[in-house]
Short mmCIF file of C-alpha atoms and ligand atoms in Angstrom, two decimals:
data_model
loop_
_atom_site.label_atom_id
_atom_site.label_comp_id
_atom_site.label_asym_id
_atom_site.label_seq_id
_atom_site.Cartn_x
_atom_site.Cartn_y
_atom_site.Cartn_z
CA MET A 14 -43.96 10.71 -7.71
CA ASN A 15 -46.06 9.22 -4.89
CA LYS A 16 -44.49 9.88 -1.53
CA PHE A 17 -46.04 6.71 -0.06
CA LEU A 18 -46.89 3.24 -1.39
CA ILE A 19 -50.18 2.90 0.46
CA SER A 20 -53.22 4.87 1.55
CA PHE A 21 -53.28 5.44 5.30
CA ASN A 22 -54.14 7.91 8.01
CA SER A 23 -51.86 7.77 11.03
CA LYS A 24 -54.73 8.91 13.30
CA ASN A 25 -56.71 5.78 12.49
CA LEU A 26 -53.95 3.23 12.96
CA SER A 27 -52.71 1.58 16.12
CA SER A 28 -49.25 2.77 17.11
CA ILE A 29 -46.22 1.92 19.20
CA LYS A 30 -43.35 4.19 20.23
CA THR A 31 -39.66 3.59 20.38
CA ASP A 32 -36.60 5.80 20.67
CA ILE A 33 -34.65 4.36 17.77
CA LEU A 34 -36.14 2.26 15.00
CA ILE A 35 -33.67 0.19 13.00
CA ILE A 36 -34.86 -1.35 9.75
CA GLY A 37 -32.70 -4.29 8.66
CA SER A 38 -30.58 -6.83 10.52
CA GLY A 39 -27.28 -7.42 8.72
CA VAL A 40 -23.91 -6.33 10.06
CA ALA A 41 -24.71 -2.60 9.85
CA GLY A 42 -28.18 -2.80 11.42
CA LEU A 43 -27.10 -5.05 14.31
CA SER A 44 -23.96 -2.98 14.97
CA SER A 45 -26.03 0.20 15.07
CA ALA A 46 -28.56 -1.45 17.41
CA ILE A 47 -25.88 -2.49 19.90
CA GLN A 48 -24.61 1.09 20.10
CA ALA A 49 -27.99 2.85 20.04
CA ALA A 50 -29.23 0.65 22.91
CA LYS A 51 -26.71 2.38 25.17
CA TYR A 52 -28.86 5.51 24.93
CA GLY A 53 -32.47 4.43 24.61
CA GLU A 54 -35.02 1.86 23.61
CA VAL A 55 -34.30 0.26 20.25
CA SER A 56 -36.64 -1.67 17.94
CA ILE A 57 -35.23 -3.71 15.08
CA ILE A 58 -37.67 -4.50 12.30
CA THR A 59 -36.77 -7.02 9.64
CA LYS A 60 -38.90 -8.40 6.85
CA ASP A 61 -37.60 -11.96 7.19
CA LYS A 62 -35.95 -13.88 10.00
CA LEU A 63 -33.33 -11.93 11.93
CA SER A 64 -30.32 -13.63 10.37
CA GLU A 65 -31.46 -13.35 6.73
CA SER A 66 -29.19 -10.80 5.05
CA ASN A 67 -26.35 -10.31 2.60
CA THR A 68 -24.00 -10.36 5.60
CA GLN A 69 -24.96 -13.94 6.30
CA LYS A 70 -23.88 -14.92 2.77
CA ALA A 71 -20.46 -13.24 2.89
CA GLN A 72 -17.64 -15.70 2.45
CA GLY A 73 -14.23 -14.12 1.84
CA GLY A 74 -13.89 -12.08 4.95
CA ILE A 75 -13.25 -8.69 6.46
CA ALA A 76 -10.39 -6.48 5.30
CA VAL A 77 -8.67 -4.92 8.30
CA ALA A 78 -5.18 -3.50 8.82
CA LEU A 79 -4.12 -5.83 11.64
CA ALA A 80 -1.44 -7.99 10.03
CA GLU A 81 2.19 -7.42 10.99
CA GLN A 82 3.24 -6.47 7.47
CA ASP A 83 0.23 -4.12 7.09
CA SER A 84 -0.58 -0.53 8.08
CA SER A 85 -3.51 1.89 7.91
CA GLU A 86 -1.60 3.82 5.26
CA LYS A 87 -1.37 0.76 3.01
CA HIS A 88 -5.05 -0.12 3.47
CA ILE A 89 -6.09 3.48 2.72
CA GLU A 90 -3.85 3.57 -0.35
CA ASP A 91 -5.29 0.30 -1.75
CA THR A 92 -8.87 1.45 -1.12
CA LEU A 93 -8.30 4.78 -2.87
CA ARG A 94 -6.45 3.22 -5.82
CA VAL A 95 -9.16 0.66 -6.49
CA GLY A 96 -11.89 3.36 -6.02
CA CYS A 97 -10.70 5.10 -9.23
CA GLY A 98 -10.63 8.68 -7.93
CA LEU A 99 -14.13 8.76 -6.44
CA CYS A 100 -13.58 7.70 -2.81
CA ASN A 101 -14.25 10.12 0.00
CA GLU A 102 -10.79 10.23 1.57
CA LYS A 103 -12.10 11.30 4.98
CA THR A 104 -14.54 8.41 5.34
CA VAL A 105 -11.96 5.94 3.99
CA LYS A 106 -9.56 7.07 6.73
CA ILE A 107 -12.28 6.68 9.37
CA MET A 108 -13.18 3.17 8.15
CA VAL A 109 -9.59 1.96 8.01
CA GLU A 110 -8.46 3.55 11.28
CA GLU A 111 -11.50 2.55 13.34
CA GLY A 112 -11.71 -0.93 11.78
CA PRO A 113 -9.22 -2.66 14.11
CA ALA A 114 -11.11 -1.48 17.23
CA ARG A 115 -14.40 -2.83 15.81
CA ILE A 116 -12.81 -6.22 15.09
CA LYS A 117 -11.25 -6.44 18.57
CA GLU A 118 -14.66 -5.62 20.06
CA LEU A 119 -16.26 -8.37 17.98
CA ILE A 120 -13.68 -10.87 19.20
CA GLN A 121 -14.45 -9.84 22.80
CA TRP A 122 -18.13 -10.50 22.08
CA GLY A 123 -17.28 -14.01 20.99
CA ALA A 124 -16.67 -13.88 17.22
CA GLU A 125 -14.21 -16.59 16.29
CA PHE A 126 -11.95 -15.83 13.36
CA ASP A 127 -9.58 -18.41 11.87
CA ARG A 128 -6.10 -18.40 13.37
CA GLN A 129 -2.65 -19.76 12.71
CA GLY A 130 -1.46 -20.61 16.19
CA ASP A 131 -2.77 -17.77 18.31
CA ARG A 132 -2.50 -15.17 15.54
CA LEU A 133 -5.28 -14.17 13.18
CA SER A 134 -4.95 -15.74 9.77
CA PHE A 135 -5.07 -13.35 6.78
CA THR A 136 -5.93 -14.21 3.20
CA GLN A 137 -5.29 -12.42 -0.09
CA GLU A 138 -7.94 -10.88 -2.31
CA ALA A 139 -7.76 -8.75 -5.45
CA GLY A 140 -6.53 -5.18 -5.12
CA HIS A 141 -4.88 -5.67 -1.71
CA SER A 142 -1.13 -5.11 -1.61
CA VAL A 143 -0.80 -7.46 1.41
CA ARG A 144 -2.67 -10.41 2.94
CA ARG A 145 -5.25 -8.43 4.92
CA VAL A 146 -8.53 -10.31 4.94
CA ILE A 147 -9.57 -12.14 8.12
CA HIS A 148 -12.07 -14.97 7.82
CA ALA A 149 -14.07 -17.43 9.88
CA LYS A 150 -14.72 -21.17 9.58
CA GLY A 151 -12.88 -21.08 6.24
CA ASP A 152 -15.46 -19.48 3.99
CA ALA A 153 -18.29 -18.73 6.44
CA THR A 154 -17.22 -15.30 7.69
CA GLY A 155 -20.63 -13.68 7.26
CA MET A 156 -22.39 -16.44 9.19
CA GLU A 157 -19.99 -16.13 12.12
CA LEU A 158 -20.25 -12.35 12.14
CA GLU A 159 -24.04 -12.47 12.11
CA ARG A 160 -24.04 -15.15 14.86
CA ALA A 161 -21.83 -13.09 17.16
CA LEU A 162 -23.78 -9.87 16.58
CA ILE A 163 -27.16 -11.53 17.12
CA ALA A 164 -25.90 -13.07 20.38
CA LYS A 165 -24.79 -9.62 21.56
CA VAL A 166 -28.08 -7.99 20.50
CA LYS A 167 -30.04 -10.63 22.40
CA GLN A 168 -28.15 -9.80 25.60
CA SER A 169 -29.57 -6.27 25.60
CA ALA A 170 -32.82 -5.68 27.45
CA ASN A 171 -33.13 -2.42 25.52
CA ILE A 172 -33.51 -4.06 22.10
CA LYS A 173 -36.81 -5.43 20.82
CA ILE A 174 -36.89 -7.49 17.65
CA LEU A 175 -39.80 -7.71 15.26
CA GLU A 176 -39.26 -10.29 12.50
CA TYR A 177 -41.34 -10.82 9.34
CA ALA A 178 -42.64 -7.24 9.44
CA PHE A 179 -42.55 -5.15 6.30
CA VAL A 180 -42.07 -1.40 6.29
CA THR A 181 -44.12 0.02 3.43
CA ASP A 182 -43.22 3.64 4.11
CA LEU A 183 -41.31 5.96 6.33
CA LEU A 184 -43.61 8.28 8.21
CA HIS A 185 -42.37 11.59 6.93
CA LYS A 186 -43.45 15.16 6.41
CA ASP A 187 -41.58 18.20 5.11
CA GLY A 188 -38.12 16.65 5.28
CA THR A 189 -38.49 15.11 8.74
CA CYS A 190 -38.91 11.44 9.58
CA PHE A 191 -41.14 10.41 12.50
CA GLY A 192 -41.08 6.62 12.21
CA ALA A 193 -42.54 4.09 9.82
CA VAL A 194 -45.73 2.43 8.63
CA VAL A 195 -45.32 -1.27 9.28
CA ASN A 196 -47.28 -4.29 8.09
CA VAL A 197 -46.97 -6.82 10.82
CA LYS A 198 -49.12 -9.55 9.42
CA LYS A 199 -50.93 -9.68 6.12
CA ASP A 200 -53.71 -7.35 7.20
CA GLU A 201 -52.32 -5.80 10.34
CA ARG A 202 -50.86 -2.35 9.91
CA THR A 203 -49.34 -0.21 12.63
CA ILE A 204 -47.39 2.98 13.02
CA VAL A 205 -44.03 2.84 14.78
CA TYR A 206 -43.22 6.33 16.01
CA ALA A 207 -39.50 6.79 16.53
CA ARG A 208 -37.26 9.70 17.44
CA LYS A 209 -34.60 8.39 15.08
CA VAL A 210 -34.81 5.87 12.27
CA ILE A 211 -31.79 3.99 10.93
CA LEU A 212 -32.08 2.29 7.54
CA ALA A 213 -29.83 -0.75 7.20
CA THR A 214 -31.71 -2.82 4.65
CA GLY A 215 -28.79 -3.95 2.48
CA GLY A 216 -28.42 -4.10 -1.28
CA ILE A 217 -30.35 -4.41 -4.52
CA GLY A 218 -29.02 -7.60 -6.12
CA GLN A 219 -32.53 -8.95 -6.74
CA VAL A 220 -33.05 -6.22 -9.33
CA TYR A 221 -30.80 -8.39 -11.55
CA ARG A 222 -31.58 -11.83 -12.98
CA GLU A 223 -28.53 -13.44 -11.39
CA THR A 224 -27.10 -12.37 -8.09
CA THR A 225 -25.08 -13.56 -5.12
CA ASN A 226 -27.47 -11.63 -2.86
CA SER A 227 -30.07 -12.84 -0.41
CA PRO A 228 -33.69 -12.85 -1.63
CA VAL A 229 -34.30 -9.90 0.75
CA ALA A 230 -31.92 -7.61 -1.20
CA THR A 231 -34.63 -5.75 -3.10
CA GLY A 232 -33.50 -2.14 -2.50
CA CYS A 233 -36.39 -1.39 -0.14
CA GLY A 234 -34.40 0.96 2.14
CA MET A 235 -33.24 3.06 -0.79
CA ALA A 236 -36.77 3.31 -2.12
CA LEU A 237 -38.18 4.23 1.32
CA ALA A 238 -35.57 6.97 1.69
CA TYR A 239 -36.04 8.29 -1.84
CA ARG A 240 -39.81 8.61 -1.41
CA ALA A 241 -39.15 10.56 1.80
CA GLY A 242 -36.91 13.00 -0.08
CA ALA A 243 -33.47 11.61 0.76
CA LYS A 244 -30.57 12.05 -1.65
CA LEU A 245 -29.15 8.95 -3.31
CA ILE A 246 -25.66 9.01 -4.77
CA ASP A 247 -23.40 6.92 -7.06
CA MET A 248 -26.22 4.61 -8.14
CA GLU A 249 -24.46 3.79 -11.42
CA PHE A 250 -21.86 1.77 -9.52
CA MET A 251 -23.20 -1.78 -9.26
CA GLN A 252 -20.41 -4.25 -8.64
CA PHE A 253 -20.52 -7.67 -10.28
CA HIS A 254 -18.72 -10.58 -8.68
CA PRO A 255 -16.67 -12.47 -11.29
CA THR A 256 -17.12 -15.95 -9.91
CA THR A 257 -20.55 -17.26 -9.04
CA LEU A 258 -21.27 -20.96 -9.28
CA TYR A 259 -23.19 -21.60 -12.48
CA VAL A 260 -25.34 -24.68 -12.17
CA ALA A 261 -28.67 -24.34 -13.92
CA GLY A 262 -31.52 -24.54 -11.44
CA LEU A 263 -29.42 -23.58 -8.41
CA SER A 264 -29.64 -20.04 -7.05
CA ARG A 265 -26.31 -18.41 -7.82
CA THR A 266 -23.84 -19.21 -5.06
CA LEU A 267 -20.78 -17.07 -4.49
CA ILE A 268 -17.40 -18.66 -5.07
CA SER A 269 -15.26 -16.39 -2.94
CA GLU A 270 -12.51 -14.25 -4.38
CA ALA A 271 -10.37 -15.80 -1.66
CA VAL A 272 -10.36 -18.95 -3.83
CA ARG A 273 -8.38 -17.00 -6.42
CA GLY A 274 -6.43 -15.35 -3.58
CA GLU A 275 -5.27 -18.82 -2.50
CA GLY A 276 -4.21 -19.71 -6.07
CA GLY A 277 -7.39 -20.65 -8.01
CA ILE A 278 -6.96 -20.28 -11.79
CA LEU A 279 -9.58 -19.13 -14.31
CA ARG A 280 -9.75 -21.18 -17.50
CA ASN A 281 -11.97 -21.05 -20.59
CA LYS A 282 -13.72 -24.06 -22.07
CA HIS A 283 -10.54 -25.06 -23.91
CA GLY A 284 -8.75 -25.24 -20.57
CA GLU A 285 -6.69 -22.11 -21.34
CA ARG A 286 -5.68 -19.77 -18.54
CA PHE A 287 -6.77 -16.36 -19.84
CA MET A 288 -6.61 -13.62 -17.20
CA PHE A 289 -2.99 -12.60 -17.92
CA LYS A 290 -4.13 -11.63 -21.44
CA TYR A 291 -6.21 -8.88 -19.80
CA HIS A 292 -4.32 -7.72 -16.72
CA ARG A 293 -0.88 -8.08 -15.22
CA ASP A 294 -2.37 -9.28 -11.92
CA GLY A 295 -4.02 -12.24 -13.64
CA GLU A 296 -6.76 -13.81 -11.49
CA LEU A 297 -6.26 -11.04 -8.92
CA ALA A 298 -7.06 -8.22 -11.33
CA PRO A 299 -9.70 -5.74 -10.09
CA ARG A 300 -13.19 -7.25 -10.09
CA ASP A 301 -14.54 -5.12 -12.92
CA VAL A 302 -11.67 -6.17 -15.19
CA THR A 303 -12.10 -9.82 -14.26
CA SER A 304 -15.87 -9.76 -14.87
CA ARG A 305 -15.50 -8.11 -18.28
CA SER A 306 -12.69 -10.49 -19.25
CA ILE A 307 -14.85 -13.48 -18.34
CA LEU A 308 -17.71 -12.11 -20.48
CA LYS A 309 -15.30 -11.73 -23.39
CA GLU A 310 -14.01 -15.30 -23.00
CA MET A 311 -17.58 -16.61 -22.77
CA ARG A 312 -18.45 -14.86 -26.03
CA GLU A 313 -15.29 -15.94 -27.82
CA THR A 314 -15.64 -19.56 -26.80
CA ALA A 315 -19.45 -19.56 -27.23
CA ASP A 316 -19.90 -20.83 -23.70
CA THR A 317 -22.21 -19.77 -20.88
CA ARG A 318 -19.46 -19.95 -18.25
CA VAL A 319 -15.75 -20.18 -17.55
CA TYR A 320 -14.07 -22.49 -15.06
CA LEU A 321 -12.24 -22.12 -11.80
CA ASP A 322 -9.44 -24.62 -11.37
CA LEU A 323 -8.30 -25.56 -7.86
CA THR A 324 -7.01 -28.99 -8.77
CA HIS A 325 -3.36 -28.00 -8.21
CA LEU A 326 -4.06 -26.85 -4.61
CA SER A 327 -3.56 -29.23 -1.71
CA SER A 328 -6.64 -31.09 -0.47
CA LYS A 329 -5.88 -29.91 3.04
CA LEU A 330 -5.92 -26.24 2.01
CA ILE A 331 -9.17 -26.68 0.10
CA LYS A 332 -10.86 -28.51 2.98
CA ASN A 333 -9.73 -26.01 5.61
CA ARG A 334 -10.34 -22.84 3.68
CA PHE A 335 -13.41 -23.61 1.60
CA PRO A 336 -15.53 -26.23 3.35
CA ASN A 337 -18.87 -24.68 2.36
CA ILE A 338 -17.95 -24.14 -1.28
CA MET A 339 -16.71 -27.75 -1.37
CA GLU A 340 -19.98 -29.00 0.09
CA VAL A 341 -22.24 -26.99 -2.24
CA CYS A 342 -20.27 -28.11 -5.29
CA SER A 343 -20.17 -31.72 -4.15
CA SER A 344 -23.97 -31.75 -3.84
CA PHE A 345 -23.96 -31.33 -7.66
CA GLY A 346 -21.34 -33.98 -8.18
CA ILE A 347 -18.51 -31.47 -8.58
CA ASP A 348 -15.45 -32.53 -6.58
CA ILE A 349 -13.46 -29.28 -6.50
CA LYS A 350 -10.25 -31.17 -5.72
CA GLU A 351 -10.53 -32.84 -9.12
CA ASP A 352 -13.11 -30.98 -11.23
CA PHE A 353 -13.22 -27.42 -12.49
CA ILE A 354 -15.97 -25.22 -11.01
CA PRO A 355 -18.29 -23.62 -13.63
CA VAL A 356 -18.57 -19.90 -12.83
CA ARG A 357 -19.75 -16.63 -14.27
CA PRO A 358 -20.22 -13.04 -13.05
CA THR A 359 -23.42 -11.93 -11.30
CA ALA A 360 -24.71 -8.82 -9.51
CA HIS A 361 -23.06 -8.57 -6.11
CA TYR A 362 -22.83 -5.20 -4.38
CA MET A 363 -24.40 -1.76 -4.75
CA ILE A 364 -21.68 0.79 -4.12
CA GLY A 365 -24.07 3.74 -4.26
CA GLY A 366 -27.02 4.35 -1.99
CA ILE A 367 -28.51 6.83 0.47
CA LYS A 368 -26.07 9.68 0.89
CA ILE A 369 -24.78 9.84 4.45
CA ASP A 370 -22.22 11.87 6.35
CA LYS A 371 -19.54 10.36 8.56
CA ASN A 372 -22.11 9.71 11.30
CA GLY A 373 -24.69 8.06 9.10
CA LYS A 374 -26.95 11.13 8.85
CA THR A 375 -28.99 11.66 5.71
CA ASN A 376 -30.43 14.96 4.48
CA ILE A 377 -33.76 14.02 6.13
CA GLN A 378 -34.06 15.06 9.75
CA ASN A 379 -34.00 12.07 12.15
CA LEU A 380 -33.15 9.65 9.34
CA TYR A 381 -29.86 7.73 9.32
CA ALA A 382 -28.54 4.97 7.10
CA CYS A 383 -25.60 2.57 7.15
CA GLY A 384 -24.19 -0.47 5.37
CA GLU A 385 -24.90 -1.38 1.76
CA THR A 386 -28.09 0.67 1.57
CA ALA A 387 -26.07 3.80 2.35
CA SER A 388 -23.21 5.47 0.57
CA SER A 389 -20.51 6.84 2.85
CA GLY A 390 -18.21 7.28 -0.13
CA VAL A 391 -15.63 4.72 1.00
CA HIS A 392 -15.85 2.54 -2.10
CA GLY A 393 -15.56 5.20 -4.81
CA ALA A 394 -16.26 3.70 -8.21
CA ASN A 395 -15.02 0.20 -7.36
CA ARG A 396 -15.14 -1.51 -3.97
CA LEU A 397 -12.01 -3.16 -2.69
CA ALA A 398 -12.82 -6.78 -1.82
CA SER A 399 -13.94 -7.40 1.77
CA ASN A 400 -14.17 -3.70 2.65
CA SER A 401 -17.96 -3.91 2.84
CA LEU A 402 -18.27 -5.83 6.12
CA LEU A 403 -15.74 -3.41 7.60
CA GLU A 404 -17.79 -0.45 6.39
CA GLY A 405 -20.94 -2.01 7.90
CA LEU A 406 -19.21 -2.45 11.26
CA VAL A 407 -17.65 1.00 11.40
CA PHE A 408 -20.53 3.07 10.03
CA GLY A 409 -23.16 0.92 11.78
CA TYR A 410 -21.36 1.72 15.05
CA ARG A 411 -21.23 5.41 14.16
CA ALA A 412 -24.87 5.65 13.08
CA GLY A 413 -26.00 3.90 16.30
CA GLN A 414 -23.86 6.14 18.48
CA SER A 415 -24.91 9.28 16.69
CA ALA A 416 -28.65 8.49 16.63
CA GLY A 417 -28.45 7.38 20.27
CA LYS A 418 -26.70 10.50 21.50
CA ASP A 419 -29.23 12.71 19.71
CA ILE A 420 -32.46 11.14 20.89
CA ASP A 421 -33.13 13.74 23.57
CA CYS A 422 -34.67 11.28 26.00
CA GLY A 423 -36.20 14.03 28.18
CA LYS A 424 -38.78 14.85 25.54
CA ARG A 425 -41.03 11.83 25.06
CA PHE A 426 -43.65 11.72 22.32
CA ASP A 427 -46.19 14.20 23.68
CA THR A 428 -47.41 15.02 20.23
CA THR A 429 -47.21 12.87 17.19
CA PRO A 430 -47.86 14.28 13.74
CA ASP A 431 -50.93 13.30 11.76
CA ILE A 432 -49.79 12.06 8.39
CA SER A 433 -52.03 10.59 5.76
CA ASN A 434 -51.97 9.59 2.13
CA ILE A 435 -54.64 8.74 -0.39
CA LEU A 436 -53.69 7.02 -3.60
CA ASP A 437 -55.63 7.71 -6.78
CA PRO A 438 -57.99 4.90 -7.62
CA VAL A 439 -56.47 2.77 -10.33
CA SER A 440 -57.71 0.08 -12.62
CA ALA A 441 -58.60 -3.12 -10.83
CA ARG A 442 -57.03 -5.20 -13.61
CA LYS A 443 -55.01 -7.97 -12.02
CA LEU A 444 -51.29 -7.72 -12.63
CA ASP A 445 -48.89 -10.65 -12.78
CA ILE A 446 -46.15 -9.14 -10.64
CA GLY A 447 -43.98 -12.27 -11.00
CA ASP A 448 -43.92 -11.72 -14.75
CA LEU A 449 -43.05 -8.04 -14.33
CA LYS A 450 -40.28 -8.90 -11.90
CA ALA A 451 -38.72 -11.43 -14.27
CA SER A 452 -38.92 -8.92 -17.11
CA LEU A 453 -37.28 -6.16 -15.05
CA ARG A 454 -34.47 -8.44 -13.91
CA SER A 455 -33.72 -9.57 -17.47
CA LEU A 456 -33.78 -6.02 -18.76
CA MET A 457 -31.41 -4.77 -16.06
CA THR A 458 -29.00 -7.66 -16.60
CA ARG A 459 -28.95 -7.14 -20.32
CA TYR A 460 -28.62 -3.37 -20.52
CA VAL A 461 -27.59 -2.04 -17.10
CA GLY A 462 -25.21 -4.87 -16.26
CA ILE A 463 -21.47 -5.27 -16.66
CA GLU A 464 -21.56 -3.37 -19.98
CA ARG A 465 -23.86 -0.47 -20.85
CA ASP A 466 -24.47 1.94 -23.70
CA GLU A 467 -26.88 4.73 -24.49
CA THR A 468 -29.15 2.71 -26.76
CA GLY A 469 -29.67 0.01 -24.14
CA LEU A 470 -30.06 2.48 -21.29
CA LEU A 471 -32.70 4.44 -23.18
CA ALA A 472 -34.58 1.22 -23.97
CA VAL A 473 -34.61 0.42 -20.24
CA GLN A 474 -35.83 3.90 -19.41
CA LYS A 475 -38.73 3.51 -21.81
CA GLU A 476 -39.78 0.16 -20.34
CA ILE A 477 -39.42 1.31 -16.74
CA ASN A 478 -41.49 4.43 -17.45
CA PHE A 479 -44.16 2.31 -19.09
CA TRP A 480 -44.33 -0.24 -16.29
CA SER A 481 -44.26 2.52 -13.69
CA SER A 482 -47.25 4.21 -15.31
CA TYR A 483 -49.50 1.33 -14.26
CA VAL A 484 -47.62 -0.15 -11.28
CA MET A 485 -46.53 2.78 -9.17
CA GLY A 486 -49.90 4.39 -8.47
CA LYS A 487 -51.65 1.12 -7.76
CA GLU A 488 -52.35 0.10 -4.20
CA PHE A 489 -51.17 -3.42 -3.44
CA SER A 490 -51.58 -5.41 -0.27
CA ASP A 491 -48.86 -8.02 -0.54
CA ILE A 492 -45.19 -7.80 0.45
CA ARG A 493 -43.93 -9.21 -2.87
CA ASP A 494 -45.87 -6.53 -4.75
CA TRP A 495 -44.56 -3.68 -2.58
CA GLU A 496 -41.07 -5.10 -3.01
CA PHE A 497 -41.52 -5.00 -6.74
CA GLN A 498 -42.59 -1.36 -6.60
CA ASN A 499 -39.38 -0.64 -4.66
CA MET A 500 -37.30 -2.62 -7.15
CA LEU A 501 -38.79 -0.74 -10.06
CA LEU A 502 -38.03 2.60 -8.42
CA VAL A 503 -34.45 1.65 -7.58
CA ALA A 504 -33.82 0.10 -11.02
CA GLY A 505 -34.91 3.40 -12.54
CA LEU A 506 -32.34 5.24 -10.41
CA VAL A 507 -29.52 2.88 -11.45
CA GLN A 508 -30.53 3.31 -15.10
CA LYS A 509 -30.74 7.09 -14.77
CA ALA A 510 -27.33 7.52 -13.13
CA SER A 511 -25.77 5.10 -15.64
CA LEU A 512 -27.11 7.17 -18.52
CA ILE A 513 -25.86 10.43 -17.04
CA ARG A 514 -22.26 9.26 -16.46
CA LYS A 515 -20.83 9.39 -19.95
CA GLU A 516 -17.50 7.75 -19.22
CA THR A 517 -16.12 4.46 -17.96
CA ARG A 518 -14.98 4.41 -14.34
CA GLY A 519 -14.56 1.46 -12.01
CA VAL A 520 -17.52 -0.88 -12.23
CA HIS A 521 -19.44 1.45 -14.57
CA TYR A 522 -18.40 0.40 -18.09
CA ARG A 523 -19.88 2.33 -21.00
CA LYS A 524 -19.20 0.64 -24.35
CA ASP A 525 -19.90 3.98 -26.04
CA TYR A 526 -17.54 5.89 -23.71
CA PRO A 527 -14.90 3.23 -22.99
CA LYS A 528 -12.36 5.55 -21.33
CA GLN A 529 -12.16 7.21 -17.94
CA ASP A 530 -12.68 10.95 -18.60
CA ASN A 531 -10.87 12.93 -15.93
CA THR A 532 -11.48 16.29 -17.55
CA LYS A 533 -15.25 16.04 -17.18
CA TRP A 534 -15.90 13.42 -14.51
CA GLN A 535 -13.04 13.32 -12.02
CA LYS A 536 -14.46 13.76 -8.49
CA LYS A 537 -18.00 14.20 -9.87
CA HIS A 538 -20.83 12.31 -8.20
CA ILE A 539 -24.35 11.89 -9.48
CA GLU A 540 -26.93 12.71 -6.82
CA LEU A 541 -30.59 11.86 -7.32
CA SER A 542 -33.50 13.02 -5.22
CA ASP A 543 -37.19 13.67 -5.55
CA ILE A 544 -37.29 17.06 -3.83
C1 LIG B 620 -15.89 -12.83 -1.71
O1 LIG B 620 -15.75 -13.66 -0.82
O2 LIG B 620 -15.38 -12.94 -2.80
C2 LIG B 620 -16.76 -11.64 -1.44
C3 LIG B 620 -16.01 -10.63 -0.74
C4 LIG B 620 -16.54 -9.28 -1.07
O3 LIG B 620 -17.42 -9.11 -1.91
O4 LIG B 620 -16.01 -8.32 -0.50
#
């Protein structure tokens, strides 16, 4: 496999130097930047505007053991139970126990969470044994989090921000990372030398035809790390969100699980409530169960959606808790106080990712990762709702601290390695990357989606290998094309891990192996690397 996407010679390119380079600007990247800046000069690079991220789109909230009736023990227990035997108990404990301090810090920095009187207000989501999820401006938690973190980042003289810059490759040699190759404008390429690099590029939802994710969630960080020799783990565990607004022509908009937490009911096209047929917790069954049950109802009723019914809830509750959802729906003539909301499951969260330790370190020297692009092991085989923002805060903090403490500021960049790459010349035939992208996304949705089996997974493997044979070695010069190369690589990893795990566990449902197999697969993780 090519170790780089482009031909370059570091000697011939302009360069800049920074202590810590952070790629990505969601909750994990910004949290790591705030910490790292205590130790050295930080540069954040992001391929879009600073606030564009999956964090920004998060609605439901942040799970944190701060309610009176709650405890760390209960939060740990819920996380482990939902994770189906695959969580890393040590990192779960760290996340849950350090979570309250991170939230209190955020509040000091100006984040405003919803309150009842002067106490934080907690909502219910699936899998939680108590009301544990804090939220902001009803259903705009991610936006408020991103706003508060950006404000804090902008206060630091030690943090530089470079927006609309695309990292084509990490600058790496023999298992060590020295920075990144960055395309600043269409034809302007530069090397950013860094003592430490933190990847915080978010998820991979765009690899699927329908997703709740931001358009930037194309798996670039995972692909960068993989090409540099990093280990990726648990890539078979792609979580689908059961309720995404289904209005043809509109990009899929999340309808928060908190809607069901506050009493929303799922109905099929005949108006029948169906979730209790599938699980004793009804609408608050684990996400994987809910998504599969919805698919079944859609098939049985020959419909392309099911419906979320809030009409029995008070108008005041709906207005206070879900103002954004109400507004989006109303722009399509759906009054959620009176009409059912058409919903169906879509790709939502990649549980797997770049394997990290408790301080965000990868197996590549100087390379760290945090947030959705990384896998700290806290989510196991099924992520507990609203644990992801907490993970981003806690492990973003840890990665920033750890990278910062290790930068060894005394030793500036006296020598920088010469690294170069030449790609084989390939056919100049023009490719329609948009067509390839649409084909990949359909294929992944159909065969590596909520339900999988060997026949489908092998068909995907064949197509991905074929497309890769003429896409991967070709040198492109456009961001969308490089993104597609990253998507193709990451899709191949999801397919590969899904084929290897011959059992059903958490979000990974194999129609041909429909049971959890504890004799062969308990505690087993699938690690993929190109070394
Ligand atoms: C939601 O609001 O339903 C999303 C929360 C999550 O994915 O954790």
